[in-house]
Amino acid sequence: MAYKAPVKEHLFLLNEVLNLGSYSNLPGFADATPELTAQLLDEAARFCEGVLEPLNAVGDREGCRHDPATGAVTTPTGFADAYRTMVEAGWSALAVDPQWGGQGLPGVLNLAFNEMASSANMAFAMYPGLTHGAFSAILSAGDEAQKALYLPRLATGEWAGAMNLTEPQCGTDLGLIRSKAVKSGDGTWKLTGEKIWISGGEQDFTPNLVQLVLARTEGAPAGTRGLSLFIVPKFLPAADGTPGERNGFKCVGLEEKMGIHGNATCFMSYEGATGWLLGEETKGLRQMFVMMNEARLGVAVQGLAQAEAAYQAAARFARERLQGRALTGPQNPDGPADPIVVHPDVRRMLMDCKAVIEGGRALLFWTILHQDVERGSTDEAERQKADDVVQLMTPVVKSFLTDRGFQICSDALQVHGGSGYTTHFPAAQYLRDSRIAMIYEGTNGVQALDLVGRKLPANGGRAMMAFLAELDAFAAEPADEALAPFVEGVKSAKAQLQEASLWLLQNGVANPDAAAASSHDYLNLLALAGLAYMWARMAKAAQAKIAAGDADPFFANKLATGRYFLERVLPEAGAHLAKVKTGAGPVMALAAEAF
Ligand SMILES: Cc1cc2nc3c(=O)[nH]c(=O)nc-3n(C[C@H](O)[C@H](O)[C@H](O)COP(=O)(O)OP(=O)(O)OC[C@H]3O[C@@H](n4cnc5c(N)ncnc54)[C@H](O)[C@@H]3O)c2cc1C
C-alpha cells in the first residue's frame, strides 16, 4: 500500500477548524460547500494516488534526458501523459479566476490538491507549480495584451512557465545578475546570458514554454535596482497564440543532482532571445517577487508534503516490521516478535512527525486562507490585515516546514532501520527529494533574515502586533476544561514570542549582526507559537465534536496528538528564546580563519 491522500485531515481543517462556510462573502467560497469539497478532494486523491504516485519511483530511477544537438529534454516515462491528464481534468486551474479560464474555487482547496500532488510526486508537481507562479507575475504586472495572450494558456497548463534568476556567479545575491537586455527598436528586447538550475526550463509536455527572465537593461544601475523582468516564450506567439518561430535560447544541459530526478534542472543559454518587458524597466525584482513569494509558499507545501508521505511510509513499516517485544509484555504473542510500533522510541519518532505535520499543515492552510481573504475581500481593512499575515508567515512556513520536513523524512527513514537506507523502500527518496526545499526560493537562512529584517519591522511591527493580539484574544475566550492545557500553551508561547520580539527591537537595530544571528531561532519560535495556536484551535474543534457525541476516534486522537505537541515539541520554544537572546557574541566570536 502506497501514499494515501489525507482527505479526512483536510476536511477537518477546512470545515471544522478554518470554518470555510463562514467565508461565503469571498468569491468562490459559496460554491465550496462541504459536499463539493469532499467530492473534489476524493477526486484529487484518486488522481494523485492513481496517476502521480506510481510515477514517483520511475522519475527517480530514470531522471530526465537531454539532447545536446537540439536542446530537447525528455522527461521520465509517463510524465507527459500524466501532465496531459492533469490539464484535461482542470486541476491546474482550480483556483484561477474564471475570467482566465479557471474554476474560481478557494486557494485553500487548491492547496489541498497541491499537497497531495507534491506528496505523490514532488518532481512532477514542480512543473505546474512554477507555471502558476508565472501566471501570477503576469497577472500582477502584465499589460492587457500580455494578459490576454498568456494568462488563459498558463492558467490551464496548456503552456508552462519557468523562473530564471540564478546565474553561475549569482545565487542569493541577485544584484550580481549579468544577463543583458537590449532594445530591438520594435518594442521587443534581445536577451543574452546564462541561467543555471532552472526548474522546468525545458520539458516535453507543452507546445510552448514561457520563461520569466531577470536581466539588466543597458545603462541600468548596478545591483538589484538595475534589474528588469522579461517574458521570453520558447516559440514566438502570433496574436492569436499560435506558437511561431523558435526563440533564441535553449537548454544546454541538465544538472545531475541528489533528488527530484524527474524534474529537469536546466542550464539555459540566451543568445539574442526575443523578450517582452513585464512591468516597468528596473522594477523587475519587485515583479519577480510576486512569483518568488508564490513559489516560497509552494516550497512550504513541498516540505509538508514530503513529510506526510515519509511519515505514512514509516507508520506502515512500524505496524508490520516484527522485532523485539514490548517492555510491558508481548503484544503479538502468537508471532515471533511484536511490531516495532510498540517500542516507545519508535513511538517518539512517529509522534514527533505526526504532531509537527498536523500543526504545520494547519498553519499553512490558515496562511493561505488569509491569501484568499486578501485577494477576495471588498473590505480594505480586512484585506490589509490578511496581507500582513501572509507577508509575516511566508518566510516562516517556507523555512520551518522545509527544515522540519527534512527532519521528519530523516526520522521516517530511521523508523525503517537499514531498510530505509536501501532502495526497496521509498524512505530514501523522500529524504533526498525533500532536501532541496531548504535551499531554493531563498535558502532558509535568507528566509529568517527576511523575517527579522523586513517582515517584522514593516509598518512599525503591525503584523507581529496583530498576531500577538490574536493569540491573546484566543486565550481569553471561554473554553472547556479539557482545553486548558492548550490555552496555557498559547499563553506561554505568546509570552516567549513577545519577549524575543522585544529583545530584537532593543538589540537588533543597534547591531544588525545580533538580529541576523538570532533570526533562525526567532523564526522557529514564531513557527512554534503558530503551531501552538493551531493545535489549540484544532483541539477546540475536536473537543466540540466529542462533546456533541461524535465517537470517531479521529477526534480523541487529535486531542492526544495535540497534547504530545504541548508536552514534547512546544518546550523547544524556550531553547529558541534563550538562543535569540545570546545575540551575535557567541556566533561571531571566532576570526574567519579559525574555520
Ligand atoms: C534543484 C534546484 C532547482 C533550482 N531551481 C531554480 C529555478 O527554477 N530558478 C532559479 O532562478 N533558481 C533555481 N535554483 C537556484 C536556487 O534558488 C539557489 O540555489 C538558491 O537561491 C541559493 O543560491 P546559491 O545556491 O548560489 O547559494 P549561495 O547564494 O552561494 O549561498 C550559499 C550559502 O550561503 C548563505 N548565504 C548567502 N548569502 C547570505 C547572506 N547575505 N546572509 C546569510 N547567509 C547567506 C546561504 O544561505 C547558503 O547557505 C535551483 C537550485 C537547485 C539546486
XYZ file of C-alpha atoms and ligand atoms in Angstrom:
648
model
C 0.000 0.000 0.000
C 1.473 3.371 -1.013
C 0.686 7.016 -0.177
C -2.924 7.749 0.803
C -4.078 11.349 0.493
C -5.080 12.666 3.943
C -8.567 13.705 2.831
C -10.061 13.379 6.308
C -7.388 15.690 7.747
C -8.069 18.225 5.000
C -11.831 18.120 5.530
C -11.424 18.524 9.284
C -9.210 21.565 8.786
C -11.343 23.189 6.107
C -14.766 22.545 7.611
C -14.254 22.341 11.377
C -11.146 24.389 12.162
C -10.999 27.109 9.499
C -14.749 27.046 9.019
C -14.768 27.714 5.290
C -18.533 28.090 5.407
C -18.177 31.422 7.205
C -16.317 32.987 4.253
C -19.131 32.798 1.736
C -18.704 36.541 1.059
C -15.441 35.739 -0.769
C -15.526 34.809 -4.451
C -15.764 31.064 -4.997
C -16.334 30.173 -1.356
C -20.116 29.860 -1.650
C -19.522 27.127 -4.252
C -17.179 25.248 -1.930
C -19.879 23.542 0.097
C -18.768 20.681 2.385
C -20.280 18.233 -0.145
C -18.451 19.696 -3.130
C -15.233 19.971 -1.122
C -15.413 16.303 -0.104
C -16.157 15.209 -3.660
C -13.365 17.328 -5.090
C -10.779 16.102 -2.582
C -11.778 12.490 -3.225
C -11.230 13.021 -6.935
C -7.929 14.794 -6.276
C -6.865 11.856 -4.117
C -7.726 9.403 -6.890
C -5.647 11.343 -9.421
C -2.650 11.813 -7.124
C -2.650 8.270 -5.743
C -3.512 6.580 -9.028
C -1.636 8.622 -11.636
C 1.172 10.625 -9.983
C 2.336 8.353 -7.171
C 3.141 5.334 -9.364
C 5.463 7.608 -11.382
C 7.418 8.817 -8.342
C 9.927 5.970 -8.255
C 10.026 5.856 -12.086
C 11.033 9.531 -12.188
C 13.689 8.951 -9.529
C 15.162 5.987 -11.376
C 15.043 7.311 -14.948
C 15.558 11.044 -14.474
C 15.358 13.413 -17.458
C 17.419 13.124 -20.645
C 18.940 15.927 -22.709
C 19.768 16.009 -26.408
C 22.773 18.341 -26.817
C 22.117 18.776 -30.551
C 18.607 20.183 -30.199
C 18.432 21.140 -26.519
C 15.342 18.946 -26.173
C 14.578 17.351 -22.816
C 12.767 14.052 -22.398
C 11.027 13.637 -19.068
C 10.645 10.205 -17.403
C 8.246 7.614 -18.818
C 4.658 8.527 -18.062
C 5.238 12.162 -17.029
C 3.981 13.711 -20.280
C 0.821 11.569 -20.255
C 0.193 12.383 -16.592
C 0.621 16.078 -17.383
C -1.972 15.873 -20.164
C -4.384 14.035 -17.887
C -3.924 16.728 -15.243
C -4.578 19.561 -17.701
C -7.627 17.854 -19.207
C -9.110 17.291 -15.754
C -8.688 21.013 -14.986
C -6.560 20.539 -11.844
C -4.171 23.337 -12.830
C -6.906 25.945 -12.951
C -8.829 25.024 -9.803
C -8.397 28.362 -8.033
C -7.843 30.580 -11.070
C -10.326 33.379 -11.762
C -12.944 32.187 -14.326
C -12.017 35.280 -16.366
C -8.829 33.409 -17.298
C -10.423 30.017 -17.740
C -10.200 28.768 -14.174
C -12.796 27.329 -11.831
C -12.523 30.171 -9.311
C -12.502 27.918 -6.249
C -10.778 28.965 -2.988
C -6.991 28.873 -2.849
C -7.160 26.634 0.231
C -8.826 23.918 -1.839
C -6.091 24.248 -4.414
C -3.608 23.935 -1.560
C -5.102 20.573 -0.568
C -4.632 19.395 -4.154
C -1.080 20.758 -4.279
C -0.169 18.990 -1.065
C -1.455 15.668 -2.410
C 0.298 16.124 -5.753
C 3.561 17.021 -4.065
C 3.354 14.060 -1.664
C 2.614 11.744 -4.553
C 5.348 13.075 -6.824
C 7.245 16.221 -5.865
C 9.370 16.301 -9.023
C 6.269 16.204 -11.223
C 4.286 18.737 -9.161
C 7.018 21.349 -9.629
C 6.144 21.768 -13.334
C 2.595 23.082 -12.771
C 3.734 24.889 -9.600
C 6.157 27.169 -11.426
C 3.668 27.679 -14.252
C 1.220 29.059 -11.744
C 3.899 31.411 -10.424
C 4.461 32.760 -13.942
C 0.693 33.226 -14.245
C 0.626 35.316 -11.056
C 3.563 37.510 -12.106
C 1.936 38.319 -15.482
C -1.435 38.872 -13.782
C 0.164 41.353 -11.421
C 2.389 43.287 -13.846
C 1.351 42.452 -17.415
C -0.343 44.861 -19.814
C -3.721 43.927 -21.286
C -2.252 42.301 -24.414
C 0.197 40.225 -22.348
C -2.572 39.107 -20.028
C -4.871 38.160 -22.902
C -2.118 36.194 -24.648
C -0.521 34.371 -21.751
C -2.912 34.079 -18.822
C -5.555 31.714 -20.257
C -2.833 29.397 -21.576
C -0.783 29.384 -18.376
C -3.894 29.071 -16.201
C -4.959 25.794 -17.734
C -1.413 24.454 -18.070
C -1.688 24.383 -21.874
C 1.599 26.334 -21.796
C 4.092 26.061 -18.962
C 6.244 28.655 -17.192
C 9.701 28.762 -15.629
C 11.583 31.220 -13.421
C 15.067 32.419 -14.437
C 17.040 34.184 -11.714
C 20.142 32.168 -10.914
C 23.441 32.524 -12.823
C 26.807 30.880 -12.170
C 28.121 33.868 -10.164
C 24.742 34.841 -8.716
C 22.632 32.835 -6.250
C 21.328 34.577 -3.152
C 22.790 37.917 -4.255
C 20.628 38.797 -7.241
C 22.437 42.108 -7.581
C 25.172 40.115 -9.340
C 22.969 39.192 -12.323
C 24.812 39.751 -15.619
C 22.229 38.715 -18.244
C 21.629 41.646 -20.552
C 18.599 43.033 -22.349
C 18.977 45.434 -25.263
C 16.147 47.280 -27.015
C 15.373 45.968 -30.522
C 13.604 49.124 -31.630
C 10.297 47.359 -32.327
C 9.065 47.227 -28.753
C 10.832 43.936 -28.018
C 14.200 43.283 -26.356
C 17.108 40.979 -27.127
C 18.294 38.914 -24.164
C 21.735 37.398 -23.786
C 23.164 35.466 -20.865
C 23.476 32.201 -18.932
C 20.957 30.988 -16.379
C 21.589 27.887 -14.295
C 19.442 25.424 -12.339
C 16.183 26.489 -13.992
C 13.492 24.051 -12.868
C 11.336 23.009 -15.797
C 13.389 25.257 -18.088
C 12.683 22.650 -20.762
C 10.346 19.638 -20.953
C 8.317 17.626 -23.440
C 4.776 18.363 -22.225
C 3.646 21.641 -23.721
C 3.612 23.269 -27.176
C 5.046 26.474 -25.686
C 7.019 27.396 -22.575
C 7.203 30.879 -21.078
C 10.456 31.883 -19.404
C 10.344 34.808 -16.999
C 13.880 36.162 -17.052
C 15.571 38.744 -14.837
C 18.135 40.745 -16.790
C 19.904 44.103 -16.762
C 18.973 46.707 -19.360
C 21.617 48.962 -20.955
C 22.665 51.795 -18.651
C 20.704 50.413 -15.696
C 22.306 50.848 -12.266
C 24.377 48.078 -10.701
C 22.785 45.837 -8.072
C 19.169 44.773 -7.768
C 17.889 48.260 -8.654
C 19.028 47.730 -12.236
C 17.050 44.550 -12.906
C 14.094 44.212 -15.242
C 11.805 41.258 -15.861
C 11.083 39.825 -19.309
C 8.624 37.398 -20.823
C 10.612 35.127 -23.145
C 8.474 32.446 -24.847
C 10.084 29.402 -26.450
C 8.059 29.920 -29.628
C 7.192 33.499 -30.558
C 3.400 33.532 -30.459
C 1.134 35.190 -33.005
C -1.543 37.460 -31.538
C -3.993 34.536 -31.560
C -1.490 32.489 -29.565
C -0.335 30.182 -32.355
C 3.274 29.315 -31.500
C 5.532 30.525 -34.332
C 9.292 30.931 -34.817
C 11.665 29.250 -32.334
C 13.147 31.842 -29.959
C 16.905 32.289 -29.490
C 17.523 30.315 -26.340
C 17.977 26.690 -25.466
C 18.664 24.275 -22.681
C 22.358 23.394 -22.999
C 22.490 20.803 -20.237
C 20.833 19.220 -17.229
C 22.120 19.190 -13.671
C 22.873 15.804 -12.093
C 21.527 16.089 -8.583
C 20.696 14.460 -5.239
C 16.928 14.191 -5.694
C 13.852 15.315 -7.675
C 15.353 13.481 -10.658
C 12.065 13.679 -12.544
C 12.284 17.462 -12.650
C 14.538 18.921 -15.341
C 17.046 21.321 -13.730
C 18.305 23.181 -16.778
C 21.298 25.228 -17.839
C 19.813 27.848 -20.143
C 21.670 29.851 -22.743
C 20.052 33.018 -24.117
C 21.607 34.177 -27.368
C 19.746 37.270 -28.505
C 16.400 35.787 -27.480
C 13.352 37.963 -28.053
C 11.683 39.149 -24.867
C 8.930 41.489 -23.795
C 9.314 43.743 -20.776
C 6.957 42.735 -17.947
C 6.016 45.774 -15.872
C 8.370 48.741 -15.599
C 12.034 48.786 -16.546
C 14.351 48.456 -13.481
C 11.413 47.331 -11.329
C 11.994 43.700 -12.267
C 12.831 42.397 -8.832
C 9.614 43.800 -7.414
C 7.634 42.000 -10.156
C 9.648 38.817 -9.724
C 8.818 38.834 -6.009
C 5.214 38.048 -6.909
C 6.427 34.808 -8.477
C 9.009 34.199 -5.751
C 6.537 34.687 -2.906
C 4.135 32.290 -4.508
C 6.969 29.847 -5.081
C 8.006 30.174 -1.414
C 4.549 29.108 -0.305
C 4.756 26.329 -2.894
C 8.028 25.157 -1.368
C 6.450 25.182 2.101
C 3.871 22.790 0.638
C 6.719 20.549 -0.559
C 8.185 20.360 2.957
C 4.823 19.384 4.415
C 4.007 17.020 1.563
C 7.251 15.053 1.684
C 6.960 14.829 5.473
C 3.427 13.427 5.192
C 4.386 10.828 2.574
C 7.502 9.777 4.523
C 5.561 9.599 7.806
C 2.901 7.408 6.198
C 5.592 5.038 4.914
C 7.183 4.904 8.383
C 3.844 4.274 10.118
C 3.084 1.401 7.717
C 6.517 -0.107 8.252
C 6.249 0.226 12.055
C 2.952 -1.659 12.115
C 4.373 -4.515 10.021
C 8.028 -4.992 10.986
C 8.381 -7.548 13.801
C 11.346 -7.014 16.139
C 11.651 -7.439 19.899
C 8.933 -7.481 22.495
C 7.057 -4.658 24.145
C 8.653 -3.825 27.516
C 5.303 -4.316 29.214
C 4.722 -7.797 27.766
C 4.084 -9.314 24.315
C 1.520 -7.562 22.159
C 1.670 -10.168 19.407
C 2.025 -13.362 21.442
C 1.294 -15.679 18.513
C 4.019 -14.114 16.371
C 7.806 -14.412 16.672
C 8.042 -10.783 17.850
C 5.972 -7.642 18.277
C 5.632 -4.972 15.606
C 8.144 -2.195 16.261
C 5.305 0.296 16.727
C 5.093 -0.961 20.348
C 8.501 0.480 21.256
C 8.458 3.904 22.945
C 11.451 5.161 20.965
C 9.732 4.296 17.664
C 6.575 5.945 19.005
C 8.585 9.064 19.870
C 9.710 9.418 16.263
C 6.255 8.767 14.830
C 4.634 11.194 17.274
C 7.209 13.919 16.546
C 6.360 13.541 12.855
C 2.602 13.474 13.362
C 2.438 16.414 15.785
C 4.526 18.694 13.573
C 2.849 17.632 10.306
C -0.686 18.218 11.585
C 0.177 21.501 13.316
C 2.257 22.662 10.351
C -0.486 21.788 7.899
C -2.947 23.870 9.909
C -0.554 26.852 9.937
C -0.076 26.616 6.169
C -3.813 26.312 5.431
C -4.509 29.227 7.805
C -1.911 31.329 5.944
C -3.344 30.510 2.516
C -6.855 31.248 3.748
C -5.588 34.757 4.533
C -4.301 34.955 0.965
C -7.834 34.172 -0.217
C -9.175 36.952 2.012
C -6.533 39.381 0.784
C -7.442 38.606 -2.833
C -11.188 38.405 -2.483
C -12.455 40.666 0.279
C -14.016 44.007 -0.567
C -13.212 45.374 2.907
C -9.940 47.320 2.723
C -9.068 46.884 6.424
C -9.749 43.152 6.261
C -7.574 42.826 3.165
C -4.701 44.674 4.775
C -4.875 42.534 7.922
C -4.922 39.372 5.839
C -1.992 40.558 3.724
C 0.002 41.258 6.901
C -0.495 37.630 7.958
C 0.613 36.309 4.550
C 3.690 38.564 4.476
C 4.721 37.655 8.016
C 4.092 33.939 7.677
C 5.544 33.300 4.186
C 9.191 33.031 5.341
C 8.059 31.172 8.467
C 6.163 28.382 6.740
C 8.764 28.139 3.957
C 11.621 27.712 6.368
C 10.006 25.816 9.248
C 8.096 23.321 7.124
C 11.084 22.521 4.934
C 13.577 22.249 7.836
C 11.146 20.083 9.764
C 10.050 18.314 6.605
C 13.595 17.087 6.043
C 13.948 16.146 9.729
C 10.699 14.192 9.519
C 11.905 12.403 6.382
C 15.060 11.505 8.305
C 13.070 10.239 11.316
C 10.832 8.284 8.950
C 13.909 6.676 7.419
C 15.216 5.901 10.922
C 11.974 4.073 11.742
C 12.720 1.805 8.762
C 16.154 0.877 10.143
C 18.528 -0.412 7.450
C 15.622 -0.969 5.072
C 15.174 2.794 4.913
C 18.679 3.216 3.553
C 18.002 0.785 0.707
C 16.013 1.389 -2.453
C 13.469 -1.321 -1.531
C 11.501 1.292 0.419
C 10.605 4.867 -0.547
C 12.110 6.483 2.593
C 15.464 7.324 1.000
C 13.840 9.031 -1.989
C 11.705 11.209 0.283
C 14.801 12.246 2.210
C 16.727 13.090 -0.976
C 13.831 14.835 -2.699
C 12.893 16.949 0.312
C 16.409 18.327 0.913
C 16.318 20.910 -1.885
C 13.290 22.646 -0.372
C 15.518 24.099 2.376
C 17.715 25.674 -0.312
C 15.782 27.019 -3.271
C 13.415 30.004 -3.376
C 15.795 31.722 -0.974
C 17.659 29.492 1.451
C 16.102 29.046 4.868
C 18.765 31.327 6.331
C 17.677 34.024 3.896
C 14.015 33.470 4.892
C 14.938 34.125 8.522
C 16.764 37.316 7.533
C 13.728 38.390 5.517
C 11.574 37.831 8.613
C 13.641 39.877 11.059
C 14.947 42.426 8.551
C 11.825 43.179 6.505
C 8.643 41.480 7.630
C 8.915 42.187 11.343
C 9.742 45.906 11.179
C 7.360 46.615 8.250
C 4.695 49.204 9.113
C 6.039 49.660 12.637
C 5.682 45.972 13.520
C 1.962 45.971 12.725
C 1.791 42.342 11.548
C 3.506 40.934 14.643
C 1.425 43.088 16.997
C -1.750 41.844 15.319
C -0.565 38.229 15.621
C 0.225 38.627 19.336
C -3.182 40.266 19.872
C -4.872 37.374 18.062
C -3.183 34.885 20.414
C -4.314 36.965 23.419
C -7.873 37.113 22.111
C -7.957 33.351 21.599
C -6.591 32.699 25.106
C -9.240 34.995 26.583
C -12.162 33.101 25.017
C -14.163 30.926 27.428
C -13.011 27.342 26.952
C -13.933 23.832 28.012
C -11.835 22.396 30.903
C -10.270 19.845 28.514
C -8.771 22.707 26.534
C -6.990 24.329 29.495
C -3.504 22.955 28.572
C -3.923 24.191 25.013
C -4.850 27.679 26.198
C -1.825 27.624 28.527
C 0.338 26.580 25.574
C -0.837 29.568 23.560
C -0.245 31.918 26.508
C 3.279 30.714 27.208
C 4.296 30.697 23.520
C 2.895 34.188 23.124
C 4.863 35.444 26.143
C 8.096 33.925 24.778
C 7.486 35.343 21.318
C 6.797 38.770 22.758
C 9.984 38.631 24.830
C 12.055 37.624 21.795
C 10.442 40.370 19.674
C 11.250 42.999 22.302
C 14.811 41.729 22.541
C 15.175 42.080 18.769
C 13.696 45.562 18.867
C 16.138 46.637 21.575
C 19.252 44.916 20.204
C 18.755 44.196 16.530
C 18.637 47.780 15.298
C 21.843 48.805 17.085
C 23.696 45.681 15.950
C 22.486 44.084 12.688
C 24.677 41.037 13.384
C 22.649 40.444 16.566
C 19.393 40.362 14.611
C 20.908 38.146 11.911
C 22.480 35.737 14.412
C 19.127 35.387 16.209
C 16.984 35.177 13.102
C 16.882 31.377 12.702
C 15.805 30.841 16.310
C 13.369 33.723 16.202
C 11.720 32.233 13.111
C 11.431 28.851 14.805
C 9.970 30.416 17.940
C 7.352 32.207 15.841
C 6.560 28.965 13.998
C 6.120 27.069 17.268
C 3.845 29.815 18.596
C 1.853 29.482 15.370
C 1.628 25.717 15.835
C 0.557 26.148 19.483
C -2.268 28.392 18.279
C -3.259 25.961 15.529
C -3.188 22.988 17.899
C -5.433 24.905 20.304
C -7.891 25.621 17.509
C -7.802 22.019 16.304
C -8.294 20.787 19.890
C -11.270 23.102 20.275
C -12.862 21.771 17.090
C -12.184 18.153 18.079
C -13.497 18.717 21.606
C -16.708 20.226 20.191
C -17.223 17.067 18.123
C -16.636 14.830 21.142
C -18.974 16.941 23.297
C -21.629 16.594 20.585
C -21.367 12.799 20.905
C -19.195 12.009 17.906
C -17.363 8.779 18.821
C -14.994 8.759 15.827
C -11.529 8.064 17.340
C -10.148 10.651 14.906
C -11.157 13.378 17.390
C -9.724 11.729 20.521
C -6.524 11.044 18.571
C -6.412 14.683 17.567
C -6.506 15.745 21.224
C -3.843 13.199 22.212
C -1.537 14.312 19.378
C -2.095 17.921 20.400
C -1.123 17.111 23.997
C 2.035 15.437 22.681
C 2.828 18.653 20.836
C 2.359 20.688 24.025
C 4.466 18.399 26.191
C 7.202 17.253 23.819
C 7.557 19.775 20.979
C 6.494 23.176 22.295
C 9.182 23.169 25.065
C 11.703 23.742 22.241
C 10.384 27.320 22.156
C 12.255 28.017 25.428
C 15.569 26.930 23.895
C 14.947 29.135 20.848
C 14.216 32.124 23.110
C 17.435 31.531 25.061
C 19.416 31.345 21.813
C 17.796 34.502 20.406
C 18.953 36.378 23.497
C 22.595 35.368 23.136
C 22.795 37.694 20.151
C 25.841 37.841 17.891
C 28.582 37.332 20.519
C 28.996 33.533 20.557
C 28.222 33.235 16.842
C 30.778 35.802 15.681
C 33.476 35.092 18.294
C 35.996 33.372 16.007
C 38.076 35.036 13.320
C 37.194 33.840 9.775
C 40.490 31.952 9.502
C 39.604 29.841 12.569
C 37.075 27.854 10.496
C 17.461 21.688 -7.877
C 17.483 23.176 -7.941
C 16.463 23.848 -8.575
C 16.509 25.238 -8.680
N 15.524 25.907 -9.381
C 15.691 27.221 -9.662
C 14.808 27.898 -10.570
O 13.841 27.327 -11.069
N 15.069 29.191 -10.886
C 16.137 29.866 -10.356
O 16.321 31.022 -10.695
N 16.970 29.273 -9.467
C 16.785 27.960 -9.117
N 17.644 27.334 -8.256
C 18.682 28.105 -7.591
C 18.382 28.334 -6.120
O 17.321 29.219 -5.963
C 19.699 28.785 -5.443
O 20.469 27.619 -5.288
C 19.476 29.476 -4.124
O 18.868 30.708 -4.326
C 20.777 29.690 -3.346
O 21.775 30.239 -4.141
P 23.204 29.511 -4.228
O 22.958 28.080 -4.424
O 24.039 30.212 -5.205
O 23.827 29.666 -2.790
P 24.703 30.912 -2.247
O 23.970 32.179 -2.510
O 26.086 30.792 -2.732
O 24.648 30.627 -0.677
C 25.482 29.655 -0.044
C 25.184 29.686 1.461
O 25.467 30.993 1.988
C 24.322 31.559 2.608
N 24.241 32.980 2.295
C 24.447 33.589 1.103
N 24.292 34.914 1.232
C 23.969 35.160 2.507
C 23.654 36.348 3.263
N 23.637 37.553 2.698
N 23.383 36.206 4.583
C 23.371 34.989 5.157
N 23.645 33.852 4.504
C 23.944 33.934 3.192
C 23.122 30.798 2.033
O 22.029 30.779 2.936
C 23.711 29.408 1.803
O 23.651 28.659 2.980
C 17.589 25.954 -8.103
C 18.597 25.255 -7.425
C 18.572 23.893 -7.369
C 19.720 23.175 -6.685
